[in-house]
Coordinates of C-alpha atoms and ligand atoms in Angstrom, one line a residue:
M1 CA 67.1 102.7 96.6
A2 CA 67.7 106.1 95.1
N3 CA 68.1 108.0 98.4
N4 CA 69.7 105.2 100.5
V5 CA 73.1 105.9 102.0
I6 CA 75.8 103.5 100.9
F7 CA 79.0 103.0 103.0
E8 CA 82.4 101.9 101.8
D9 CA 85.4 101.2 103.9
A10 CA 88.7 102.7 102.9
P11 CA 91.2 100.5 104.7
A12 CA 94.8 101.7 105.5
K13 CA 97.5 100.3 103.2
V14 CA 100.6 99.0 104.9
N15 CA 103.8 98.3 102.9
L16 CA 105.4 95.4 104.8
A17 CA 108.3 95.6 102.3
L18 CA 109.0 98.1 99.6
H19 CA 111.9 97.6 97.2
V20 CA 112.8 100.3 94.7
T21 CA 114.2 98.5 91.7
G22 CA 114.5 101.1 89.0
Q23 CA 113.1 104.3 87.5
R24 CA 111.1 104.9 84.3
D25 CA 111.9 107.6 81.8
D26 CA 108.9 109.6 83.1
G27 CA 110.5 109.7 86.6
Y28 CA 108.2 107.2 88.3
H29 CA 110.0 104.5 90.2
L30 CA 109.7 100.8 89.7
L31 CA 108.8 99.0 92.9
E32 CA 108.2 95.6 94.4
S33 CA 106.0 95.8 97.5
L34 CA 104.3 93.4 99.8
V35 CA 101.1 95.1 100.9
V36 CA 98.4 94.4 103.4
F37 CA 95.3 96.3 104.4
T38 CA 93.9 96.8 107.9
Q39 CA 90.5 96.9 109.5
Y40 CA 91.3 100.5 110.7
G41 CA 90.8 103.1 108.0
D42 CA 88.6 105.9 106.6
R43 CA 84.9 105.4 105.7
I44 CA 83.1 106.9 102.8
A45 CA 79.3 107.4 102.7
G46 CA 77.4 108.4 99.6
Q47 CA 73.8 109.2 98.7
I48 CA 72.1 110.5 95.5
S49 CA 71.4 114.2 96.0
D50 CA 70.2 117.3 94.2
K51 CA 73.8 118.7 94.1
D52 CA 77.3 117.4 94.5
S53 CA 78.8 117.9 97.9
L54 CA 81.6 116.5 100.2
S55 CA 81.8 116.8 103.9
I56 CA 84.6 115.5 106.1
T57 CA 84.3 114.3 109.7
G58 CA 86.6 112.3 112.0
P59 CA 89.8 113.0 113.9
F60 CA 91.8 114.2 110.8
A61 CA 89.0 116.3 109.2
N62 CA 90.6 119.6 110.0
E63 CA 93.9 118.6 108.2
M64 CA 91.9 117.4 105.2
N65 CA 89.7 120.5 105.1
T66 CA 92.8 122.7 104.5
C67 CA 93.5 120.8 101.2
A68 CA 92.4 122.6 98.0
A69 CA 89.2 121.0 96.6
D70 CA 91.1 120.5 93.3
D71 CA 93.7 118.3 95.2
N72 CA 91.0 116.2 96.9
L73 CA 91.2 112.7 95.6
I74 CA 87.6 112.0 96.6
I75 CA 86.4 114.8 94.3
K76 CA 88.8 113.8 91.6
A77 CA 87.6 110.2 91.8
R78 CA 83.9 111.3 91.6
N79 CA 84.6 113.5 88.6
A80 CA 86.7 110.9 86.8
L81 CA 84.0 108.3 87.1
A82 CA 81.3 110.7 86.1
N83 CA 83.3 111.7 83.0
F84 CA 83.9 108.0 82.2
A85 CA 80.2 107.4 82.4
L86 CA 79.5 110.5 80.2
S87 CA 82.0 109.1 77.6
K88 CA 79.7 106.1 77.4
G89 CA 76.6 108.3 77.0
I90 CA 75.5 108.0 80.7
T91 CA 74.7 111.1 82.7
V92 CA 75.0 110.4 86.5
S93 CA 73.1 112.0 89.3
P94 CA 74.8 114.4 91.8
V95 CA 75.9 112.8 95.0
S96 CA 76.4 113.9 98.6
L97 CA 79.6 112.2 99.9
T98 CA 81.0 112.1 103.5
C99 CA 84.4 111.0 104.4
E100 CA 85.2 109.9 108.0
K101 CA 88.9 110.7 108.1
N102 CA 90.5 108.4 110.6
L103 CA 93.9 108.2 108.8
P104 CA 96.6 110.8 109.1
L105 CA 97.4 112.7 105.9
A106 CA 100.6 112.1 103.8
S107 CA 101.5 109.3 106.2
G108 CA 102.5 106.3 104.1
L109 CA 99.2 104.5 104.8
G110 CA 97.7 105.4 101.4
G111 CA 94.8 107.3 103.0
G112 CA 94.1 109.5 100.0
S113 CA 94.4 106.6 97.6
A114 CA 92.1 104.5 99.8
D115 CA 89.5 107.2 99.9
A116 CA 89.6 107.6 96.1
A117 CA 89.4 103.8 95.6
A118 CA 86.4 103.5 98.1
T119 CA 84.7 106.4 96.3
L120 CA 85.1 104.6 92.9
R121 CA 83.7 101.3 94.4
L122 CA 80.8 103.2 96.1
L123 CA 79.8 105.3 93.1
K124 CA 79.9 102.3 90.8
K125 CA 77.2 100.8 93.1
L126 CA 75.3 104.0 93.7
W127 CA 75.1 104.9 90.0
Q128 CA 74.6 101.3 89.1
L129 CA 77.3 101.6 86.4
N130 CA 78.0 98.6 84.2
I131 CA 81.8 99.3 84.1
T132 CA 84.3 96.5 83.7
D133 CA 87.0 95.9 86.3
A134 CA 89.6 96.9 83.7
D135 CA 88.0 100.3 83.1
L136 CA 87.6 100.9 86.8
I137 CA 91.3 100.1 87.3
A138 CA 92.3 102.3 84.4
T139 CA 90.3 105.2 85.9
A140 CA 91.9 104.5 89.3
L141 CA 95.4 104.5 87.9
K142 CA 95.0 107.9 86.2
L143 CA 94.3 109.3 89.7
G144 CA 97.4 107.8 91.3
A145 CA 99.8 104.9 91.3
D146 CA 98.5 103.3 94.5
I147 CA 94.8 103.6 93.8
P148 CA 94.5 100.3 91.8
M149 CA 95.9 98.3 94.8
C150 CA 93.5 100.2 97.1
L151 CA 90.6 99.2 94.8
Q152 CA 91.6 95.6 95.5
S153 CA 92.3 96.0 99.3
T154 CA 93.4 92.4 99.9
P155 CA 97.0 91.1 100.5
L156 CA 99.1 91.6 97.4
I157 CA 102.4 92.1 95.8
A158 CA 102.6 95.2 93.7
K159 CA 105.1 95.7 90.9
G160 CA 105.6 98.1 88.1
I161 CA 105.0 101.6 89.5
G162 CA 102.6 99.9 92.0
D163 CA 99.9 99.1 89.4
E164 CA 100.9 95.5 88.5
I165 CA 99.1 93.5 91.2
E166 CA 99.4 89.9 92.1
E167 CA 97.0 88.6 94.9
V168 CA 98.7 86.9 97.8
S169 CA 96.7 84.2 99.5
G170 CA 97.3 82.1 102.7
L171 CA 99.1 84.9 104.6
P172 CA 99.5 84.0 108.4
Q173 CA 97.1 85.8 110.9
F174 CA 98.6 88.7 112.8
S175 CA 97.7 92.1 114.2
L176 CA 99.5 95.4 113.7
V177 CA 100.3 98.5 115.7
I178 CA 100.6 101.6 113.5
A179 CA 102.4 104.6 114.9
N180 CA 103.0 108.0 113.3
P181 CA 104.8 110.9 115.0
L182 CA 102.5 113.2 113.0
V183 CA 105.1 114.7 110.7
E184 CA 103.7 114.9 107.1
V185 CA 106.2 113.5 104.6
S186 CA 106.3 114.3 100.9
T187 CA 106.5 111.1 98.8
P188 CA 108.3 112.8 95.8
E189 CA 110.8 114.3 98.1
I190 CA 111.6 111.0 99.7
F191 CA 111.9 109.2 96.3
S192 CA 114.3 112.0 95.2
K193 CA 116.6 111.4 98.1
L194 CA 117.1 107.8 97.3
K195 CA 120.9 107.1 97.0
S196 CA 120.3 104.1 94.7
K197 CA 117.3 103.8 92.3
S198 CA 118.2 100.2 91.4
N199 CA 118.2 97.9 94.4
P200 CA 117.9 94.1 94.7
H201 CA 114.5 92.5 93.8
F202 CA 112.3 90.2 96.0
D203 CA 113.9 86.8 96.0
H204 CA 111.1 84.5 97.1
A205 CA 108.9 82.1 95.2
E206 CA 106.1 81.8 97.8
I207 CA 104.9 83.7 100.8
P208 CA 105.1 81.4 103.9
N209 CA 101.8 80.9 105.8
N210 CA 103.7 80.2 109.0
L211 CA 104.1 83.5 111.0
D212 CA 107.7 82.8 112.1
A213 CA 108.8 82.0 108.5
F214 CA 106.8 85.0 107.3
V215 CA 108.6 87.3 109.7
A216 CA 111.9 85.8 108.7
L217 CA 111.1 86.6 105.1
L218 CA 110.2 90.2 106.0
A219 CA 113.5 90.6 107.8
R220 CA 115.3 89.7 104.6
Y221 CA 113.4 92.3 102.7
R222 CA 113.6 96.1 103.0
N223 CA 111.8 99.4 102.8
D224 CA 114.3 101.3 100.6
L225 CA 112.5 104.6 101.4
Q226 CA 113.1 104.2 105.2
S227 CA 116.7 105.7 105.3
P228 CA 115.8 108.8 103.1
A229 CA 112.6 109.3 105.1
I230 CA 114.5 109.2 108.4
E231 CA 117.0 111.7 107.0
T232 CA 114.1 114.1 106.2
A233 CA 112.1 113.4 109.4
P234 CA 114.3 112.1 112.2
K235 CA 111.2 111.5 114.4
I236 CA 110.6 108.4 112.3
A237 CA 113.7 106.8 114.0
Q238 CA 112.1 107.6 117.4
C239 CA 108.9 106.0 116.2
L240 CA 110.7 102.8 115.2
D241 CA 112.5 102.8 118.5
A242 CA 109.2 103.1 120.4
L243 CA 107.7 100.2 118.4
S244 CA 110.9 98.1 119.0
S245 CA 110.6 98.7 122.8
A246 CA 107.2 97.0 122.7
E247 CA 109.0 93.8 121.6
P248 CA 107.0 93.0 118.5
L249 CA 107.8 90.1 116.1
F250 CA 108.8 92.7 113.5
H251 CA 108.7 96.4 112.8
R252 CA 109.5 98.8 109.9
M253 CA 108.3 102.0 108.2
S254 CA 105.4 101.9 105.7
G255 CA 105.4 103.5 102.2
S256 CA 107.4 106.8 102.2
G257 CA 106.6 107.3 105.9
A258 CA 106.2 108.6 108.4
S259 CA 103.9 105.8 109.6
C260 CA 105.7 102.7 111.0
F261 CA 104.1 99.4 111.8
A262 CA 104.8 96.5 114.2
I263 CA 103.6 92.9 113.9
F264 CA 102.1 91.1 116.9
E265 CA 100.7 87.6 117.1
D266 CA 97.3 88.7 118.2
L267 CA 95.2 91.8 118.8
T268 CA 95.5 91.7 122.6
S269 CA 99.3 92.0 122.5
A270 CA 99.0 94.7 119.8
Q271 CA 96.5 96.7 121.9
N272 CA 98.8 96.5 125.0
A273 CA 101.7 97.8 123.0
C274 CA 99.6 100.5 121.5
D275 CA 98.4 101.7 124.9
S276 CA 101.9 101.9 126.3
I277 CA 103.3 103.7 123.2
K278 CA 100.4 106.2 123.3
Q279 CA 100.9 106.8 127.0
Q280 CA 104.6 107.7 126.4
N281 CA 103.8 109.7 123.2
P282 CA 100.5 111.4 123.6
D283 CA 101.0 113.6 120.6
W284 CA 101.4 110.7 118.2
F285 CA 98.8 108.8 116.2
V286 CA 98.9 105.2 117.4
T287 CA 96.4 102.4 116.8
A288 CA 96.2 98.6 117.0
T289 CA 94.3 96.8 114.3
P290 CA 93.7 93.3 112.8
L291 CA 94.3 92.8 109.1
K292 CA 91.2 93.5 107.0
G293 CA 89.2 90.3 106.5
S294 CA 90.6 88.6 109.6
Ligands
C5P301 O1 100.9 108.4 91.9 P1 100.9 109.2 93.1 O2 100.3 110.6 92.9 O3 100.4 108.5 94.4 O4 102.5 109.5 93.5 C1 102.9 110.6 94.2 C2 104.4 110.9 93.7 O5 105.2 109.8 94.2 C3 104.6 110.9 92.2 O6 104.3 112.2 91.7 C4 106.0 110.5 92.1 O7 106.8 111.6 92.4 C5 106.2 109.6 93.3 N1 106.1 108.1 92.8 C6 107.2 107.6 92.2 N2 107.1 106.3 91.8 C7 106.0 105.5 92.1 C8 104.9 106.1 92.8 C9 105.0 107.4 93.1 O8 108.2 108.2 91.9 N3 105.9 104.3 91.7

């Protein structure tokens, strides 16, 4: 067991809707967000070793390698969990970690948060830590507001600053195209450009399990960060236009951008749309993916 490699998926997070409903005294914004996770994502591998290390592979490895080690959420997650274990009198072994970086950075898909969450799940198993879910979630939240939801990685509604999570079951089946014009967007900058910090709340009682009704619900909802993100990065509008031209059931920006998503009934129609958008925009990141778990 000791030297076996363990793998953990780090699925992309897609905010199907994101309402900003207020702001706390510490500057963090209060949100309501309907979130799903996709089969497409990063992948973390880990193995007990004689010293700590992290290597990065995959299409976005170069971009990630330029980040300072101190800013790397995988290293932060490893150190946070090792320190938590130490606080309980447990000294953990060094680990060799590898991240296959398939998600663009700073892209509204929660890639860094997904990597940190996958690292926590992986190291809990690798170190055989007897840590409660509540302690793991608290460790995750100290690393970033989106990391608890990425720990869960199932359809959910997030409230608070993103840390109050309600599972959503019975979502209809669909596939997504995700497109990003490869402009990095700073989340704090987009939040700071919001014209109103206090916007209408979600108004539903239940999430419909019929796709048409579900899409009609999404159309009533918003991503309040979309307008300030387009102001900062006008290419996001082009990206939304390209998705719209593929005639999806629905399309919108995810998170603070610049990634945008489009909903299709099945993977074949999503893949066809993806191929044509990619052909017309060879410099963009475009992928078609089912939801995780479908
Ligand atoms: O928590 P995380 O590091 O992912 O957040 C990045 C930045 O996004 C925060 O420093 C904050 O400026 C902004 N943010 C916010 N309200 C949230 C989540 C993030 O203002 N609920």
